[in-house]
Short mmCIF file of C-alpha atoms in Angstrom, two decimals:
data_model
loop_
_atom_site.label_atom_id
_atom_site.label_comp_id
_atom_site.label_asym_id
_atom_site.label_seq_id
_atom_site.Cartn_x
_atom_site.Cartn_y
_atom_site.Cartn_z
CA MET A 14 0.29 0.29 -0.04
CA HIS A 15 1.26 3.40 -0.62
CA GLY A 16 2.97 4.86 2.58
CA HIS A 17 3.25 1.77 4.30
CA GLY A 18 6.74 1.06 2.59
CA ASP A 19 10.05 0.68 3.40
CA LYS A 20 11.91 4.71 4.83
CA PRO A 21 15.09 4.41 3.92
CA HIS A 22 15.49 8.71 3.60
CA LEU A 23 17.18 8.96 7.03
CA CYS A 24 17.87 12.53 8.41
CA THR A 25 21.58 13.33 8.65
CA TYR A 26 21.01 14.86 12.27
CA HIS A 27 22.37 11.67 14.72
CA ASP A 28 19.89 13.14 17.42
CA CYS A 29 16.37 13.43 15.34
CA GLU A 30 14.07 10.86 15.94
CA ARG A 31 13.33 10.66 11.93
CA SER A 32 17.63 9.45 11.73
CA ILE A 33 16.93 6.03 12.95
CA PRO A 34 15.86 3.21 10.93
CA GLY A 35 12.52 2.85 9.81
CA ASN A 36 11.52 6.55 11.17
CA GLY A 37 12.92 7.18 7.68
CA PHE A 38 11.28 9.17 4.94
CA PRO A 39 9.67 7.01 1.90
CA ARG A 40 10.61 10.32 -0.69
CA ARG A 41 14.71 11.85 -0.85
CA TRP A 42 12.23 15.11 -0.82
CA ASN A 43 10.52 14.55 2.32
CA LEU A 44 13.57 14.06 4.10
CA PHE A 45 15.32 17.67 2.31
CA ASP A 46 11.79 19.20 3.42
CA HIS A 47 12.09 18.11 7.17
CA MET A 48 15.89 18.98 7.26
CA ARG A 49 15.14 22.49 6.06
CA ARG A 50 12.34 23.15 8.26
CA VAL A 51 13.28 21.41 11.50
CA HIS A 52 16.80 22.00 11.05
CA ASN A 53 17.30 25.15 9.33
CA HIS A 54 19.68 23.29 7.09
CA GLN A 55 20.55 25.07 4.20
CA GLY A 56 22.49 23.01 1.99
CA GLN A 57 20.97 20.64 -1.29
CA ALA A 58 20.97 17.15 -1.99
CA SER A 59 24.15 15.74 -1.26
CA SER A 60 24.47 12.94 -3.50
CA PRO A 61 23.77 12.60 -7.50
CA GLY A 62 20.61 11.99 -9.19
CA SER A 63 18.93 14.01 -6.59
CA THR A 64 15.00 14.26 -7.50
CA SER A 65 15.19 17.74 -5.47
CA PRO A 66 14.77 20.74 -7.02
CA THR A 67 17.89 23.15 -7.08
CA PRO A 68 17.98 26.66 -8.23
CA SER A 69 19.14 26.09 -12.17
CA SER A 70 16.69 23.61 -12.26
CA ALA A 71 13.89 26.39 -10.68
CA SER A 72 15.01 28.92 -13.53
CA SER A 73 14.24 26.40 -16.00
CA VAL A 74 10.64 25.45 -14.69
CA CYS A 75 9.73 29.07 -14.19
CA PRO A 76 11.07 31.17 -16.17
CA GLY A 77 11.83 34.94 -15.10
CA HIS A 78 12.89 33.41 -11.27
CA SER A 79 16.54 32.77 -11.04
CA THR A 80 16.29 31.53 -7.58
CA LEU A 81 14.33 29.00 -5.92
CA THR A 82 11.92 30.41 -3.56
CA ILE A 83 11.09 28.56 -0.08
CA ARG A 84 7.87 28.85 1.34
CA LYS A 85 7.24 28.00 4.74
CA ARG A 86 4.66 26.48 6.64
CA ARG A 87 2.87 29.14 8.87
CA THR A 88 3.81 28.90 12.12
CA SER A 89 1.92 30.27 15.30
CA SER A 90 2.93 32.23 18.25
CA THR A 91 4.83 29.45 20.31
CA SER A 92 8.65 28.75 20.49
CA LYS A 93 10.57 26.95 17.41
CA GLY A 94 12.00 24.35 19.55
CA GLU A 95 7.82 23.69 20.92
CA ALA A 96 6.46 20.89 18.90
CA MET A 97 3.22 21.53 17.71
CA LYS A 98 0.64 18.77 18.43
CA ARG A 99 -2.53 18.22 17.07
CA THR A 100 -5.34 17.54 19.16
CA LYS A 101 -8.66 15.35 18.51
CA SER A 102 -11.64 16.96 19.26
CA ASN A 103 -12.80 15.84 23.36
CA ASN A 104 -16.20 15.83 24.42
CA SER A 105 -16.21 19.03 26.39
CA THR A 106 -15.58 20.76 23.16
CA LYS A 107 -18.66 18.87 22.11
CA ALA A 108 -20.00 20.12 24.86
CA ILE A 109 -19.64 23.23 24.59
CA VAL A 110 -20.87 23.77 20.58
CA SER A 111 -24.33 21.93 21.77
CA ALA A 112 -24.26 24.17 25.09
CA ASN A 113 -24.64 27.25 22.85
CA MET A 114 -26.97 25.99 20.25
CA GLN A 115 -29.25 24.93 23.14
CA GLY A 116 -29.14 28.25 24.57
CA ASN A 117 -29.84 29.75 20.90
CA GLN A 118 -32.51 27.23 21.09
CA LEU A 119 -33.77 28.51 24.27
CA GLN A 120 -34.12 32.34 23.80
CA SER A 121 -35.64 31.40 20.11
CA MET A 122 -38.21 29.51 21.78
CA GLN A 123 -38.80 32.29 24.93
CA LEU A 124 -39.34 34.64 22.03
CA VAL A 125 -41.72 33.03 19.84
CA TRP A 126 -43.58 32.49 23.78
CA HIS A 127 -43.64 36.24 24.61
CA GLN A 128 -44.42 36.50 21.00
CA ARG A 129 -47.48 34.47 21.42
CA LYS A 130 -48.14 35.76 24.84
CA ALA A 131 -48.93 38.99 23.16
CA ALA A 132 -51.00 37.51 20.43
CA LEU A 133 -53.46 36.00 23.10
CA ASN A 134 -53.52 39.29 25.00
CA ALA A 135 -54.77 41.34 21.65
CA ARG A 136 -57.31 38.56 21.27
CA MET A 137 -58.62 38.62 24.64
CA ALA A 138 -58.59 42.35 24.83
CA ALA A 139 -60.68 42.18 21.65
CA LEU A 140 -63.06 38.85 23.14
CA ASP A 141 -66.85 39.24 22.33
CA PRO A 142 -68.25 36.57 25.15
CA THR A 143 -70.82 36.09 22.36
CA ASP A 144 -68.43 34.11 19.71
CA THR A 145 -67.17 30.49 20.46
CA ALA A 146 -64.82 29.99 17.36
CA ALA A 147 -62.80 32.91 19.47
CA LEU A 148 -63.04 31.16 22.78
CA ASP A 149 -62.28 28.23 21.63
CA ARG A 150 -58.94 29.95 19.98
CA ILE A 151 -58.13 31.49 23.15
CA LYS A 152 -58.00 27.96 24.55
CA THR A 153 -56.28 26.42 21.96
CA ASP A 154 -53.23 29.40 22.04
CA HIS A 155 -53.62 28.74 25.85
CA ALA A 156 -52.74 25.41 25.57
CA MET A 157 -50.17 26.32 23.19
CA LEU A 158 -48.32 28.34 25.81
CA GLN A 159 -48.82 26.12 28.54
CA ASN A 160 -47.01 23.46 26.27
CA MET A 161 -44.14 25.81 24.88
CA ALA A 162 -43.84 26.93 28.53
CA MET A 163 -43.12 23.02 29.81
CA LYS A 164 -40.62 22.75 26.93
CA ILE A 165 -38.90 26.14 28.00
CA ARG A 166 -38.60 25.09 31.59
CA SER A 167 -37.70 21.28 30.66
CA GLN A 168 -34.55 22.75 28.53
CA GLU A 169 -33.79 25.10 31.00
CA THR A 170 -33.47 22.24 33.42
CA VAL A 171 -30.97 20.51 30.83
CA GLN A 172 -28.90 23.94 30.04
CA SER A 173 -28.30 24.02 34.20
CA ALA A 174 -27.12 20.09 34.05
CA HIS A 175 -24.17 20.79 32.01
#
């Protein structure tokens, strides 16, 4: 399989973990890139037949550029000696995101509840005691407000548990 074979290209710096057989690089260019980035090595390939670009080959590939331009990866504010480690997404991060989403959902539910309450109050202010259809709508709206209030309280309970 690709990437799981031999890693014959070893780092020339003996105190580097990539100088240990088995921890090298599968491609020569990757070794040179490592040496340039990690060890600030400025030299080119030391053996003939190298596949790494040289300034003369760079000018033939990119006319108008007489020297090889090296682009480094972006670095954060950490020191050069400090290794960057990747971290896996953990449950606390997911819980924070979930809590934020629940908080937004709770605010939205409360806003809708207040809007429907205002609409119910307006209906009640214009209520005609003989209009049975209007009374039925008010009962339905009241039941809906009670249901929404229960959901809001349960959402608040879930949030306070976190």
